[in-house]
């Protein structure tokens, strides 16, 4: 597609349920990023993929969070046993991998997650 | 202060005035980027400045980078109401592309 897409755009769930968020990056972008943004706050880095591998998962807030990327394209972020503090907008971005530094990131519109 | 911390946190100006936002960071970087966010959703890339560059222009935007002070500034000239948004700087320490850091942002309001 022309840009990064994310689904769903909004998700309301009950505390304790699992949710799966999807990100479709720009075709050809090898790098993919997940961020979380709470209301009125900056972006919290969660995880980065280069191809299908994530070199460092320490940015994930807890072991309830996991992410995968298959085929070097679509990525899913899964949150198990959701808590109210997980409520936020989850943003995905993709970029070409730039050998000399961080590549320009193209962001999706985000998924607004509300945990009741 | 945090890596990629912007100041001021909020800025309100009249249309036509210039707006200056600053960003400070802590570690060595290869480049620094500025992004704009409208309505709390997806961010839009504005400009990238490499560590060996001191100044860069793009339309009404001017970015400077001072690696000795670990700081950058974004200047928007002749501001318009449509420039109302939050502005963030982003860095990745050294070659650690898996540790992207965005600052808390500067909220800019341009009053018509």
GROMACS .gro file of C-alpha atoms in nm:
model
  228
    1UNK     CA    1   0.000   0.000   0.000
    2UNK     CA    2   0.088   0.365  -0.010
    3UNK     CA    3   0.151   0.400   0.359
    4UNK     CA    4   0.170   0.217   0.689
    5UNK     CA    5  -0.163   0.076   0.792
    6UNK     CA    6  -0.272  -0.043   1.134
    7UNK     CA    7  -0.573  -0.236   1.249
    8UNK     CA    8  -0.798  -0.206   1.429
    9UNK     CA    9  -0.810   0.173   1.453
   10UNK     CA   10  -0.989   0.147   1.785
   11UNK     CA   11  -1.014  -0.140   2.029
   12UNK     CA   12  -1.213  -0.151   2.349
   13UNK     CA   13  -1.157  -0.454   2.565
   14UNK     CA   14  -1.219  -0.574   2.913
   15UNK     CA   15  -0.945  -0.607   3.169
   16UNK     CA   16  -0.788  -0.950   3.152
   17UNK     CA   17  -0.860  -1.013   2.784
   18UNK     CA   18  -0.590  -1.058   2.521
   19UNK     CA   19  -0.562  -0.821   2.226
   20UNK     CA   20  -0.373  -0.837   1.901
   21UNK     CA   21  -0.272  -0.528   1.709
   22UNK     CA   22  -0.161  -0.542   1.350
   23UNK     CA   23   0.078  -0.333   1.146
   24UNK     CA   24   0.127  -0.342   0.771
   25UNK     CA   25   0.447  -0.156   0.682
   26UNK     CA   26   0.536   0.012   0.358
   27UNK     CA   27   0.645  -0.246   0.103
   28UNK     CA   28   1.020  -0.280   0.095
   29UNK     CA   29   1.082  -0.129   0.437
   30UNK     CA   30   1.298  -0.369   0.634
   31UNK     CA   31   1.278  -0.185   0.965
   32UNK     CA   32   0.959  -0.178   1.171
   33UNK     CA   33   0.898  -0.006   1.504
   34UNK     CA   34   0.627  -0.019   1.769
   35UNK     CA   35   0.560   0.268   2.008
   36UNK     CA   36   0.307   0.344   2.276
   37UNK     CA   37   0.173   0.691   2.344
   38UNK     CA   38  -0.036   0.774   2.646
   39UNK     CA   39  -0.266   1.076   2.639
   40UNK     CA   40  -0.068   1.398   2.607
   41UNK     CA   41   0.263   1.220   2.638
   42UNK     CA   42   0.558   1.147   2.414
   43UNK     CA   43   0.625   0.818   2.243
   44UNK     CA   44   0.750   0.522   2.440
   45UNK     CA   45   0.965   0.292   2.228
   46UNK     CA   46   0.856  -0.072   2.256
   47UNK     CA   47   1.041  -0.281   2.000
   48UNK     CA   48   1.222  -0.269   1.669
   49UNK     CA   49   1.242  -0.531   1.395
   50UNK     CA   50   1.509  -0.558   1.133
   51UNK     CA   51   1.360  -0.805   0.892
   52UNK     CA   52   1.194  -1.070   1.107
   53UNK     CA   53   1.423  -1.041   1.403
   54UNK     CA   54   1.405  -0.812   1.702
   55UNK     CA   55   1.757  -0.759   1.842
   56UNK     CA   56   1.636  -0.622   2.174
   57UNK     CA   57   1.302  -0.681   2.341
   58UNK     CA   58   1.383  -0.498   2.662
   59UNK     CA   59   1.161  -0.204   2.567
   60UNK     CA   60   0.848  -0.412   2.605
   61UNK     CA   61   0.680  -0.299   2.931
   62UNK     CA   62   0.620  -0.648   3.071
   63UNK     CA   63   0.613  -1.014   2.976
   64UNK     CA   64   0.245  -0.970   2.886
   65UNK     CA   65   0.364  -0.792   2.573
   66UNK     CA   66   0.501  -0.979   2.275
   67UNK     CA   67   0.556  -0.897   1.910
   68UNK     CA   68   0.639  -1.086   1.601
   69UNK     CA   69   0.700  -1.017   1.238
   70UNK     CA   70   0.673  -1.275   0.967
   71UNK     CA   71   0.791  -1.267   0.609
   72UNK     CA   72   0.966  -0.937   0.674
   73UNK     CA   73   0.634  -0.762   0.642
   74UNK     CA   74   0.329  -0.766   0.869
   75UNK     CA   75   0.385  -0.739   1.241
   76UNK     CA   76   0.155  -0.813   1.531
   77UNK     CA   77   0.179  -0.680   1.883
   78UNK     CA   78   0.000  -0.898   2.135
   79UNK     CA   79  -0.094  -0.791   2.484
   80UNK     CA   80  -0.208  -1.069   2.713
   81UNK     CA   81  -0.424  -1.022   3.018
   82UNK     CA   82  -0.472  -0.654   2.948
   83UNK     CA   83  -0.464  -0.404   3.231
   84UNK     CA   84  -0.612  -0.055   3.248
   85UNK     CA   85  -0.265   0.097   3.234
   86UNK     CA   86  -0.224  -0.057   2.889
   87UNK     CA   87  -0.477   0.195   2.755
   88UNK     CA   88  -0.293   0.412   2.503
   89UNK     CA   89  -0.244   0.470   2.134
   90UNK     CA   90  -0.012   0.210   1.982
   91UNK     CA   91   0.182   0.343   1.687
   92UNK     CA   92   0.372   0.149   1.426
   93UNK     CA   93   0.634   0.291   1.192
   94UNK     CA   94   0.851   0.150   0.917
   95UNK     CA   95   1.164   0.266   0.742
   96UNK     CA   96   1.439   0.158   0.513
   97UNK     CA   97   1.737   0.040   0.710
   98UNK     CA   98   1.998   0.316   0.699
   99UNK     CA   99   2.352   0.199   0.758
  100UNK     CA  100   2.464   0.538   0.883
  101UNK     CA  101   2.190   0.598   1.135
  102UNK     CA  102   1.822   0.589   1.213
  103UNK     CA  103   1.611   0.585   0.898
  104UNK     CA  104   1.322   0.819   0.832
  105UNK     CA  105   1.018   0.661   0.991
  106UNK     CA  106   0.677   0.654   0.830
  107UNK     CA  107   0.402   0.618   1.085
  108UNK     CA  108   0.068   0.448   1.070
  109UNK     CA  109  -0.245   0.616   1.214
  110UNK     CA  110  -0.227   0.413   1.531
  111UNK     CA  111  -0.457   0.184   1.726
  112UNK     CA  112  -0.635   0.341   2.021
  113UNK     CA  113  -0.665   0.075   2.289
  114UNK     CA  114  -0.905   0.124   2.578
  115UNK     CA  115  -0.907  -0.130   2.858
  116UNK     CA  116  -1.216  -0.110   3.075
  117UNK     CA  117   1.686   1.558   3.160
  118UNK     CA  118   1.576   1.285   2.929
  119UNK     CA  119   1.736   1.189   2.600
  120UNK     CA  120   1.549   1.376   2.329
  121UNK     CA  121   1.387   1.625   2.562
  122UNK     CA  122   1.220   1.922   2.398
  123UNK     CA  123   1.156   2.264   2.535
  124UNK     CA  124   0.942   2.455   2.575
  125UNK     CA  125   0.667   2.207   2.654
  126UNK     CA  126   0.408   2.444   2.513
  127UNK     CA  127   0.434   2.749   2.291
  128UNK     CA  128   0.163   2.989   2.179
  129UNK     CA  129   0.229   3.248   1.909
  130UNK     CA  130   0.045   3.469   1.664
  131UNK     CA  131   0.021   3.376   1.300
  132UNK     CA  132   0.315   3.516   1.108
  133UNK     CA  133   0.556   3.497   1.401
  134UNK     CA  134   0.847   3.256   1.419
  135UNK     CA  135   0.846   2.956   1.650
  136UNK     CA  136   1.160   2.801   1.797
  137UNK     CA  137   1.172   2.467   1.972
  138UNK     CA  138   1.473   2.302   2.127
  139UNK     CA  139   1.577   1.944   2.181
  140UNK     CA  140   1.853   1.806   2.401
  141UNK     CA  141   1.994   1.458   2.403
  142UNK     CA  142   2.252   1.270   2.605
  143UNK     CA  143   2.438   1.013   2.398
  144UNK     CA  144   2.626   1.028   2.070
  145UNK     CA  145   2.401   1.010   1.766
  146UNK     CA  146   2.430   0.953   1.393
  147UNK     CA  147   2.136   1.173   1.310
  148UNK     CA  148   1.849   1.359   1.470
  149UNK     CA  149   1.500   1.385   1.328
  150UNK     CA  150   1.204   1.614   1.386
  151UNK     CA  151   0.844   1.497   1.356
  152UNK     CA  152   0.505   1.666   1.374
  153UNK     CA  153   0.190   1.514   1.519
  154UNK     CA  154  -0.161   1.640   1.467
  155UNK     CA  155  -0.456   1.526   1.674
  156UNK     CA  156  -0.261   1.268   1.874
  157UNK     CA  157  -0.233   1.013   1.596
  158UNK     CA  158   0.036   0.932   1.341
  159UNK     CA  159   0.352   1.135   1.320
  160UNK     CA  160   0.487   1.297   1.005
  161UNK     CA  161   0.857   1.325   0.939
  162UNK     CA  162   0.973   1.683   0.889
  163UNK     CA  163   1.349   1.684   0.858
  164UNK     CA  164   1.660   1.476   0.930
  165UNK     CA  165   1.995   1.628   1.016
  166UNK     CA  166   2.309   1.418   1.027
  167UNK     CA  167   2.570   1.447   1.299
  168UNK     CA  168   2.819   1.605   1.057
  169UNK     CA  169   2.572   1.876   0.957
  170UNK     CA  170   2.520   2.199   1.148
  171UNK     CA  171   2.216   2.344   0.974
  172UNK     CA  172   1.951   2.228   0.736
  173UNK     CA  173   1.657   2.398   0.567
  174UNK     CA  174   1.333   2.268   0.428
  175UNK     CA  175   1.079   2.528   0.318
  176UNK     CA  176   0.988   2.733   0.626
  177UNK     CA  177   1.177   2.495   0.853
  178UNK     CA  178   1.529   2.545   0.972
  179UNK     CA  179   1.703   2.292   1.193
  180UNK     CA  180   2.036   2.336   1.365
  181UNK     CA  181   2.246   2.076   1.541
  182UNK     CA  182   2.519   2.138   1.794
  183UNK     CA  183   2.683   1.806   1.876
  184UNK     CA  184   2.916   1.966   2.131
  185UNK     CA  185   2.613   2.077   2.332
  186UNK     CA  186   2.405   1.776   2.234
  187UNK     CA  187   2.121   1.999   2.127
  188UNK     CA  188   1.911   2.083   1.825
  189UNK     CA  189   1.663   2.354   1.745
  190UNK     CA  190   1.370   2.368   1.506
  191UNK     CA  191   1.267   2.707   1.373
  192UNK     CA  192   0.939   2.753   1.190
  193UNK     CA  193   0.928   3.088   1.015
  194UNK     CA  194   0.615   3.285   0.924
  195UNK     CA  195   0.396   3.045   1.118
  196UNK     CA  196   0.045   2.954   1.003
  197UNK     CA  197  -0.256   2.825   1.190
  198UNK     CA  198  -0.200   2.492   1.015
  199UNK     CA  199   0.134   2.460   1.196
  200UNK     CA  200  -0.056   2.401   1.520
  201UNK     CA  201   0.062   2.058   1.631
  202UNK     CA  202   0.300   1.878   1.862
  203UNK     CA  203   0.662   1.860   1.754
  204UNK     CA  204   0.900   1.584   1.858
  205UNK     CA  205   1.267   1.519   1.811
  206UNK     CA  206   1.391   1.163   1.775
  207UNK     CA  207   1.733   1.009   1.814
  208UNK     CA  208   1.889   0.667   1.827
  209UNK     CA  209   2.201   0.645   2.046
  210UNK     CA  210   2.509   0.556   1.842
  211UNK     CA  211   2.433   0.258   1.624
  212UNK     CA  212   2.159   0.125   1.848
  213UNK     CA  213   1.869   0.159   1.609
  214UNK     CA  214   1.666  -0.053   1.846
  215UNK     CA  215   1.657   0.221   2.109
  216UNK     CA  216   1.476   0.503   1.936
  217UNK     CA  217   1.404   0.785   2.175
  218UNK     CA  218   1.140   1.049   2.124
  219UNK     CA  219   1.119   1.346   2.353
  220UNK     CA  220   0.793   1.449   2.525
  221UNK     CA  221   0.732   1.707   2.253
  222UNK     CA  222   0.651   2.075   2.223
  223UNK     CA  223   0.288   2.166   2.177
  224UNK     CA  224   0.265   2.460   1.940
  225UNK     CA  225  -0.047   2.673   1.906
  226UNK     CA  226  -0.056   2.930   1.628
  227UNK     CA  227  -0.334   3.182   1.680
  228UNK     CA  228  -0.490   3.323   1.362
   0.00000   0.00000   0.00000
